[in-house]
Coordinates of C-alpha atoms in Angstrom, one line a residue:
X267 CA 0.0 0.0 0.0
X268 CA 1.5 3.5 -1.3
X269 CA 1.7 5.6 1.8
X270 CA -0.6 8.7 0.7
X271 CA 2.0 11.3 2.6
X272 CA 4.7 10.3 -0.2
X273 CA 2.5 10.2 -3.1
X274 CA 2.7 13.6 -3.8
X275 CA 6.1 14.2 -4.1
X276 CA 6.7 11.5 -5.9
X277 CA 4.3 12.7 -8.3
X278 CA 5.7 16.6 -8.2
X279 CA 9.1 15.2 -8.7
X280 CA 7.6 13.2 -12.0
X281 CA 5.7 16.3 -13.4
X282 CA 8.8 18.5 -12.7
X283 CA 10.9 16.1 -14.6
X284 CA 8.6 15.7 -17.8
X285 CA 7.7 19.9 -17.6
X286 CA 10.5 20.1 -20.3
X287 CA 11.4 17.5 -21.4
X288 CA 10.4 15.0 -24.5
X289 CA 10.1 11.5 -22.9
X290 CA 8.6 8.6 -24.8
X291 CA 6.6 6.1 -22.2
X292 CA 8.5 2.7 -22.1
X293 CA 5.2 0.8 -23.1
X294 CA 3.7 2.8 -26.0
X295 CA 5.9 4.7 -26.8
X296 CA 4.4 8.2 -26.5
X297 CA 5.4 11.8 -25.6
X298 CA 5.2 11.9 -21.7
X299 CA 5.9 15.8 -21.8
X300 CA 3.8 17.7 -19.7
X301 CA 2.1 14.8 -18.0
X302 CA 1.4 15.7 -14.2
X303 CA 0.2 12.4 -12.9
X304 CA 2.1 9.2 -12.5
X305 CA 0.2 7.2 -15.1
X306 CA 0.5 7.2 -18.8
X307 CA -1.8 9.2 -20.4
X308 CA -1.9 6.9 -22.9
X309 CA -1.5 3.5 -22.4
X310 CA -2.7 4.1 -18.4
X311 CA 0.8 1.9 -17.7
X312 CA 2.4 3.5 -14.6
X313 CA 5.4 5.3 -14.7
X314 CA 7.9 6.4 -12.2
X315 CA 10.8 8.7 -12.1
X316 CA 13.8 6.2 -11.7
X317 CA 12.5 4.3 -14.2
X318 CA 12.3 6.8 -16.6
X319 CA 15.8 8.0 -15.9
X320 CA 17.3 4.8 -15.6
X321 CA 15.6 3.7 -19.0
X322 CA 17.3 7.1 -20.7
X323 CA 20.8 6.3 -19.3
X324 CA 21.1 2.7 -20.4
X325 CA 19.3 2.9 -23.8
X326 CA 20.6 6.2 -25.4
X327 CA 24.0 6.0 -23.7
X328 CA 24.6 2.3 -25.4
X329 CA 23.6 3.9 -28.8
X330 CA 25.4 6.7 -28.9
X331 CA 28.5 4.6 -27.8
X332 CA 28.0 2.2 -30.6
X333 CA 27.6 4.8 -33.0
X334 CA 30.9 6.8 -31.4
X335 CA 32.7 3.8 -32.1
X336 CA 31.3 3.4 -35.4
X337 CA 32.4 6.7 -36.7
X338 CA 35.5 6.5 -35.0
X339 CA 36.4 3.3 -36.9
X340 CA 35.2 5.9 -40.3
X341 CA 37.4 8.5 -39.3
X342 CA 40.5 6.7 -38.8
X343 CA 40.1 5.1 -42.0
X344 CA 39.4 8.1 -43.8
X345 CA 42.2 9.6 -42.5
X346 CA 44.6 7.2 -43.2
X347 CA 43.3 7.0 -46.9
X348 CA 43.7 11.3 -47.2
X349 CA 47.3 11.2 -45.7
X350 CA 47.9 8.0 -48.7
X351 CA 46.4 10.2 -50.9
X352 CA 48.3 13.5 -50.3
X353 CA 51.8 11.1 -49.8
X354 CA 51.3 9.3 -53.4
X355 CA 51.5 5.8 -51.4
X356 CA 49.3 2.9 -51.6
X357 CA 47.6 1.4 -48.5
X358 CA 48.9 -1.4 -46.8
X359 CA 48.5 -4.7 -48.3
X360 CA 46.9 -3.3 -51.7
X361 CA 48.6 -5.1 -54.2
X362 CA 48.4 -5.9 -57.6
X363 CA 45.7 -8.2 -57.2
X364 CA 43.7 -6.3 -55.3
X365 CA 41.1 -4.1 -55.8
X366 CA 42.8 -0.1 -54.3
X367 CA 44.1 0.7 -57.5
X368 CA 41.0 0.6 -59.3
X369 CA 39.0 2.2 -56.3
X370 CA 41.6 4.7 -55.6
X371 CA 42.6 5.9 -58.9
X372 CA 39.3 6.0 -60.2
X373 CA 37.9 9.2 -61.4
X374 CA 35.0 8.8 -58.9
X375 CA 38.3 9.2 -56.0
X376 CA 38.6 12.6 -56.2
X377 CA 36.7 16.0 -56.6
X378 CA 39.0 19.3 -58.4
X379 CA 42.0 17.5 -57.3
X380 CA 41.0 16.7 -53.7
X381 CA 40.7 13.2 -52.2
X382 CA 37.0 12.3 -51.4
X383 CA 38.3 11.3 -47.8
X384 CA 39.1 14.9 -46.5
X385 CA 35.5 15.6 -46.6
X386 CA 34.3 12.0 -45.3
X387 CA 37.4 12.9 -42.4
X388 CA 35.2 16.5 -41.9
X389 CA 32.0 14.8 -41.8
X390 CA 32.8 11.8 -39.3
X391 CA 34.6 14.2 -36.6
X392 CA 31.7 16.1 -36.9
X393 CA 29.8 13.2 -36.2
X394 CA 32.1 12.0 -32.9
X395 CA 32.3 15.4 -31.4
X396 CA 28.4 15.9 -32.2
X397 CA 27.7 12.3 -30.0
X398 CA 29.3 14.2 -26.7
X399 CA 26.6 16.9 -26.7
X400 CA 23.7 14.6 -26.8
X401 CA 24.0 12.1 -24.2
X402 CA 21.1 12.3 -21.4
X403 CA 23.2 14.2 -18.9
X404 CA 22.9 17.4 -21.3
X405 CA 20.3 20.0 -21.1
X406 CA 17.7 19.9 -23.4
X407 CA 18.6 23.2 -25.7
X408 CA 22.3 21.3 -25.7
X409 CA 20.9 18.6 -27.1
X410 CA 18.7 20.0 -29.3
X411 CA 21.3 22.1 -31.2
X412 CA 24.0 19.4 -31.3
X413 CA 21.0 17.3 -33.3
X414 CA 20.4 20.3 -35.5
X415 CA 24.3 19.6 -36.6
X416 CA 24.1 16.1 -36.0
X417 CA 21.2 14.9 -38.5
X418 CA 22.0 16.9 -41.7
X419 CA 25.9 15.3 -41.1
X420 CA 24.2 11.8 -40.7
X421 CA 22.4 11.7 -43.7
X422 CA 24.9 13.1 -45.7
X423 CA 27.5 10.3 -44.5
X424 CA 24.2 7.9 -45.3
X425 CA 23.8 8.7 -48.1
X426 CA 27.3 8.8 -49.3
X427 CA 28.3 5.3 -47.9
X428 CA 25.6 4.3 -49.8
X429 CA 26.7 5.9 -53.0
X430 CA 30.5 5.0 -53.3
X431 CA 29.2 1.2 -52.1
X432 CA 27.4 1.1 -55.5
X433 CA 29.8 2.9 -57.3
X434 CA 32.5 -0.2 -56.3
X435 CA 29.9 -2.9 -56.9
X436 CA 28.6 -1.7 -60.2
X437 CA 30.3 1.0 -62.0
X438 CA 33.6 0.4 -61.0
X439 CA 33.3 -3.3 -60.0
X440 CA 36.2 -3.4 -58.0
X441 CA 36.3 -2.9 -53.6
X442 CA 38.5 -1.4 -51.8
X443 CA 39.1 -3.5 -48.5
X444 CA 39.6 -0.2 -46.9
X445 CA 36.8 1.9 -48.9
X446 CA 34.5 -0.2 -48.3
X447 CA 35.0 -0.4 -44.1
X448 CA 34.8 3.2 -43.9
X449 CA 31.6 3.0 -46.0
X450 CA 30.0 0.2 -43.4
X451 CA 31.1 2.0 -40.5
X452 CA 29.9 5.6 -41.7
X453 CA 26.5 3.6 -42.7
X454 CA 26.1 2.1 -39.3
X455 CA 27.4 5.2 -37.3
X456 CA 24.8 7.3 -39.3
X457 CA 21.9 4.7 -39.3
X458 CA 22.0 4.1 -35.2
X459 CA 22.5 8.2 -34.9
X460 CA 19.3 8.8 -37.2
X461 CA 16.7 6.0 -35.4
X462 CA 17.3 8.0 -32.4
X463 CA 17.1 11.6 -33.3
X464 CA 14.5 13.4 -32.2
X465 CA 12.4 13.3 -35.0
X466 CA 8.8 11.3 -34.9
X467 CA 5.8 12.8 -33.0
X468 CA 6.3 10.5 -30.2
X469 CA 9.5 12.1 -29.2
X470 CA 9.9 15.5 -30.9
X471 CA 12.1 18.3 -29.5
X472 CA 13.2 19.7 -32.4
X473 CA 11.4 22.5 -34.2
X474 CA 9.6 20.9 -37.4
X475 CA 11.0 23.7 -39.6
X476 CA 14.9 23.7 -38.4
X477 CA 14.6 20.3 -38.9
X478 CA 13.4 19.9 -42.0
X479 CA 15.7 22.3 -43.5
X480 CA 18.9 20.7 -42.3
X481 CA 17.2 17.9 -43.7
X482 CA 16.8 19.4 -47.1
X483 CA 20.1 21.3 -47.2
X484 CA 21.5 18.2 -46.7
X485 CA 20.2 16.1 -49.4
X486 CA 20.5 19.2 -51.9
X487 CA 24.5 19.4 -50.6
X488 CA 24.9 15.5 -51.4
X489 CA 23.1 15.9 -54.8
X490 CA 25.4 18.9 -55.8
X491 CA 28.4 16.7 -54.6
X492 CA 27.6 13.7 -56.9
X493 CA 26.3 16.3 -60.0
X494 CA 29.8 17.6 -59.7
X495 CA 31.5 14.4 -59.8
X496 CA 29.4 13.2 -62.8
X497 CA 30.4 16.6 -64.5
X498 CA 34.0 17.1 -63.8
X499 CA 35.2 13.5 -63.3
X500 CA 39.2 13.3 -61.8
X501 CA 41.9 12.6 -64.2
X502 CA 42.8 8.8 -64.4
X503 CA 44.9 6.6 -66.5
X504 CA 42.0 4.6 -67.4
X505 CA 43.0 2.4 -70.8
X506 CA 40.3 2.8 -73.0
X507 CA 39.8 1.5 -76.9
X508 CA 37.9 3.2 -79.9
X509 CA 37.6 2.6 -83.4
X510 CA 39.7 5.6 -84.2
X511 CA 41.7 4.1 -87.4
X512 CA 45.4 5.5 -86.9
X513 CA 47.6 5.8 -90.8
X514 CA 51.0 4.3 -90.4
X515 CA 54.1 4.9 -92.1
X516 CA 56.0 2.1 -93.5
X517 CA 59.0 1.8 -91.1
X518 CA 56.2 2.0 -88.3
X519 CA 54.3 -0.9 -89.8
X520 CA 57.6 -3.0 -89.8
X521 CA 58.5 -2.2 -86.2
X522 CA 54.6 -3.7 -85.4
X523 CA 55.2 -6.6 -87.3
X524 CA 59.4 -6.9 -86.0
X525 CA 57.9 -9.8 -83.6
X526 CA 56.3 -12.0 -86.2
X527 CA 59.1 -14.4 -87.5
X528 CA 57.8 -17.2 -89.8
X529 CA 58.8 -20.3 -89.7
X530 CA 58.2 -23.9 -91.1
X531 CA 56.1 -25.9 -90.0
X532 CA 55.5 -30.0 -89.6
X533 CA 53.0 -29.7 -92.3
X534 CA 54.8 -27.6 -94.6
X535 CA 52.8 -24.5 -93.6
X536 CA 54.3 -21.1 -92.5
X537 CA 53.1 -20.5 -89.1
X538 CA 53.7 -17.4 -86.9
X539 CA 54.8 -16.4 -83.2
X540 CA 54.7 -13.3 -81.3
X541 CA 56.5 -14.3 -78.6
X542 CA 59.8 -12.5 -77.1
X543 CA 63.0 -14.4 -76.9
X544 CA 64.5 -13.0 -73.7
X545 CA 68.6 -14.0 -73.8
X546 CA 70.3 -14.9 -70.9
X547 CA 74.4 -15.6 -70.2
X548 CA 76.0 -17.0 -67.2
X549 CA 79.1 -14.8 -67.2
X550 CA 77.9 -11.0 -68.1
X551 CA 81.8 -10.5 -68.7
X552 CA 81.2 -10.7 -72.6
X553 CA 78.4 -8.2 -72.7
X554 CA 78.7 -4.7 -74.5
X555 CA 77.5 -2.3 -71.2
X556 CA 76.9 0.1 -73.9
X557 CA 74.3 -1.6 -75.4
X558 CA 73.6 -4.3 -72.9
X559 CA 72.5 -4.4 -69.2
X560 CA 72.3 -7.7 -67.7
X561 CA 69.5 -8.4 -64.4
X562 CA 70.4 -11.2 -61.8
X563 CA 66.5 -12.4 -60.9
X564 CA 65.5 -14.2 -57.7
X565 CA 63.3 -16.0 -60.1
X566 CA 65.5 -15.8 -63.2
X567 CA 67.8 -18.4 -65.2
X568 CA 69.5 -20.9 -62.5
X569 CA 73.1 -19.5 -62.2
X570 CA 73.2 -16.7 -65.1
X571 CA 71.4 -13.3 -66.3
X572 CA 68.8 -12.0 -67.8
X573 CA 70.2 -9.7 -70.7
X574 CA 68.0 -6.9 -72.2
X575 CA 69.4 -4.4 -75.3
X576 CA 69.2 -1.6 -73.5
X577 CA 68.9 0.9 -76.0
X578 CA 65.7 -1.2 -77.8
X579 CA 63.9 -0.5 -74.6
X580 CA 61.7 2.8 -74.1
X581 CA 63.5 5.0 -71.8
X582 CA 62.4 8.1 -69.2
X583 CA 65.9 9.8 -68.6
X584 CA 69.2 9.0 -70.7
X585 CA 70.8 5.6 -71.5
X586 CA 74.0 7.3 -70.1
X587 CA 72.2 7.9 -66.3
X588 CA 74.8 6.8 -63.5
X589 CA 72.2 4.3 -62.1
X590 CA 68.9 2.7 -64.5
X591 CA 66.7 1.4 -63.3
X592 CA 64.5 -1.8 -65.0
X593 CA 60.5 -0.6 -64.6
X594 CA 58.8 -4.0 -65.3
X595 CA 55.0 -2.3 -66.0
X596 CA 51.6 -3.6 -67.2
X597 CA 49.4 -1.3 -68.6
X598 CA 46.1 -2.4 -67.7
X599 CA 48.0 -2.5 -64.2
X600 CA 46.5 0.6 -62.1
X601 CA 49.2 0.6 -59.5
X602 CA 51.5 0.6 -62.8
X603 CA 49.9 3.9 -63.7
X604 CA 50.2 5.5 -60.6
X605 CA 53.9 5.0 -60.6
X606 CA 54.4 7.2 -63.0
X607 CA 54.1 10.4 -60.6
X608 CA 56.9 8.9 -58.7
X609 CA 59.0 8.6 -61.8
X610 CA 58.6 12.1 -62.4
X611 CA 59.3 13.0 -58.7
X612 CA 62.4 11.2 -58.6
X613 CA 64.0 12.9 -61.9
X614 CA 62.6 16.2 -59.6
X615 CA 64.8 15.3 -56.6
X616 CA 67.8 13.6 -58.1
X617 CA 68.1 14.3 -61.8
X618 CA 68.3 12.6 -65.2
X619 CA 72.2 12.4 -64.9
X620 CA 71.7 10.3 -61.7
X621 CA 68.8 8.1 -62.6
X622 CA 66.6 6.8 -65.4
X623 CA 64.0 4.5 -66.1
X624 CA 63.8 1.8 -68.2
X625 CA 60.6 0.6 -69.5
X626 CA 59.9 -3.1 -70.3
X627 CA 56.5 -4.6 -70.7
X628 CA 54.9 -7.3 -68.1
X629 CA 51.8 -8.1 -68.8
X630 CA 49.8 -10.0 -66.5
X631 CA 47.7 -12.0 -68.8
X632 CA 48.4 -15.5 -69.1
X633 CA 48.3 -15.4 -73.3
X634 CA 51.8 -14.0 -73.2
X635 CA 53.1 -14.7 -69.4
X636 CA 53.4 -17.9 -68.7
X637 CA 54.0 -17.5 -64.9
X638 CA 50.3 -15.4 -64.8
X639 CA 48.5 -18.8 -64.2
X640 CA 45.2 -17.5 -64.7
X641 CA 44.4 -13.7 -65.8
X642 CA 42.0 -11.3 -64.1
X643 CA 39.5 -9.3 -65.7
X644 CA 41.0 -6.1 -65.1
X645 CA 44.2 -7.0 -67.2
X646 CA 42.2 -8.8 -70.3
X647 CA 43.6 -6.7 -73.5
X648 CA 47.5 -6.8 -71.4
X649 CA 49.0 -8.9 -73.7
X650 CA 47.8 -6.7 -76.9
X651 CA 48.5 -3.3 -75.3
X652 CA 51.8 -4.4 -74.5
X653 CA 52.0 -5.6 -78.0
X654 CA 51.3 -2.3 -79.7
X655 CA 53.1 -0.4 -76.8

């Protein structure tokens, strides 16, 4: 029996509590603000003041930590991907097999020259910081502003997570291991943040009209984000064939055709190759250095060298650079592509005197490669590129 001395202040201490504040009742769910008695208007369930405050603890401070960690995940990845970005390196364990190059130097990865994770690195510290100021211990305006910030951010990180996911699956149709965690996590940090926001009748503290705008500017942002990257796509060294017909000279046409040596057949029938006879010596004593440069392989002939005619061989620098170096490249090979920055950045630093590059083709398509076992779909046309190249 509820002692009827008590009663009262147990019930002040309730009505006090919901005066200005937007509660939803545990049972059904609806807005207990303003309610002076210790029953749900509603649902008639009754409703005390520890349970109320214990119920807001537990439940919104679990979310709001899951989502923290969420977008902390996000951010760190992002970040790591910008400083990669702005450092020309690759991310760890992105090789040539895997699917970074095509992610990352795709012209969906950047925007007028700037990495698309600097603003996902904006967006989710927005999102961390904006987690601190809504947890049940802050007052009610606190709260209400930091969702004000918190909701357009969310659904911009929504709906971006769930643009670049689709862009990897079917435009690009390669994933990034480490694209696609920072999409997962900005789409789970987002997702938990937005069920809880302050938004449905049951639970509104947020003006209808500040909210829906920072609903709308968001959306509009995000669709002048993605118009932009439609329009003015980043530069890649995507490989792409036409039906363009190029005229050739005669001394070009016999350099294209240098590789086809004819030869008899069994039958009697000429019959053709275009494969490349690669030389190799076991004492490099009786090469010509002028003309010859020999390569001691950890995969190479058992005992001798491999032995390339140096000046056959494209070249970015001078035959007559104090050290060359051999750049083994496959053009359908996106972390190939992106070397050439560096090549560029180390005739910057050092010089052509000091170093040069020479190009030789390795295609990665088991038509031509024998040690390519079975060839991906990124490096179909390899062998014919490297061909014409």
């Amino acid at each position: 029996m509820v002692d009827s001395t008590t009663q009262p202040a147990n019930t002040d201490g309730l009505a006090n509590y919901l005066a200005e504040r937007d509660i939803a009742c545990p049972f059904c769910q609806a807005n207990l603000r303003g309610c002076t008695t210790n029953t749900c208007p509603s649902c008639d369930k009754e409703i005390t003041l520890s349970l109320l405050q214990n119920m807001k603890q537990a439940g919104a401070g679990i979310a709001i930590w899951a989502a923290r960690v969420f977008a902390l995940i996000a951010l760190g990845v992002a970040g790591y991907l910008a400083f990669n970005a702005f450092t020309n390196a690759q991310p760890a364990g992105c090789g040539p097999e895997g699917g970074c190059g095509e992610v990352l130097g795709s012209r969906w990865a950047k925007l007028f020259g700037v990495p698309v994770s600097v603003p996902a690195v904006l967006i989710y510290a927005g999102i961390v910081i904006g987690t601190f100021f809504i947890t049940p211990g802050r007052s009610d305006a606190t709260r209400r502003d930091a969702w004000l910030v918190l909701i357009p951010l969310c659904l911009f990180a929504l709906l971006g997570a769930a643009w670049f996911i689709a862009l990897q699956l079917l435009v690009i149709k390669a994933v990034c291991p480490y694209c696609m965690t920072d999409h997962v996590c900005g789409l789970l940090a987002a997702g938990i943040l937005l069920a809880r926001a302050p938004l449905s009748k049951a639970k509104t503290s947020l003006k209808p009209p500040r909210a829906t705008f920072a609903m709308v500017m968001s959306v509009l942002v995000f669709g002048a984000f993605v118009a932009l990257q439609i329009a003015y796509p980043a530069p890649t060294g995507t490989v792409e064939f036409t039906n363009r017909v190029i005229p050739i000279d005669g001394k070009l046409k016999q350099l294209l055709n240098k590789d086809k040596v004819t030869k008899d057949g069994k039958d009697g029938k000429q019959t053709s190759s275009n494969k490349v006879v690669i030389e190799t010596v076991q004492d490099p004593a009786t090469l010509d250095p002028n003309k010859q440069i020999w390569l001691k392989l950890p995969n190479g002939p058992r005992n001798g060298y491999v032995v390339l005619p140096q000046r056959e061989y494209p070249i970015r620098g001078t035959y007559d650079a104090k050290h060359l170096f051999v750049i083994m490249v496959d053009y359908t090979c996106p972390h190939c592509r992106d070397l050439h920055k560096h090549l560029d950045a180390m005739h910057v630093r050092y010089g052509q005197e000091q170093i040069s590059f020479l190009i030789t083709p390795m295609p990665l398509d088991a038509k031509c490669n024998y040690n390519v076992r079975e060839t991906h779909s990124r490096h179909a046309d390899a062998c014919e590129l490297a061909k014409q190249a």
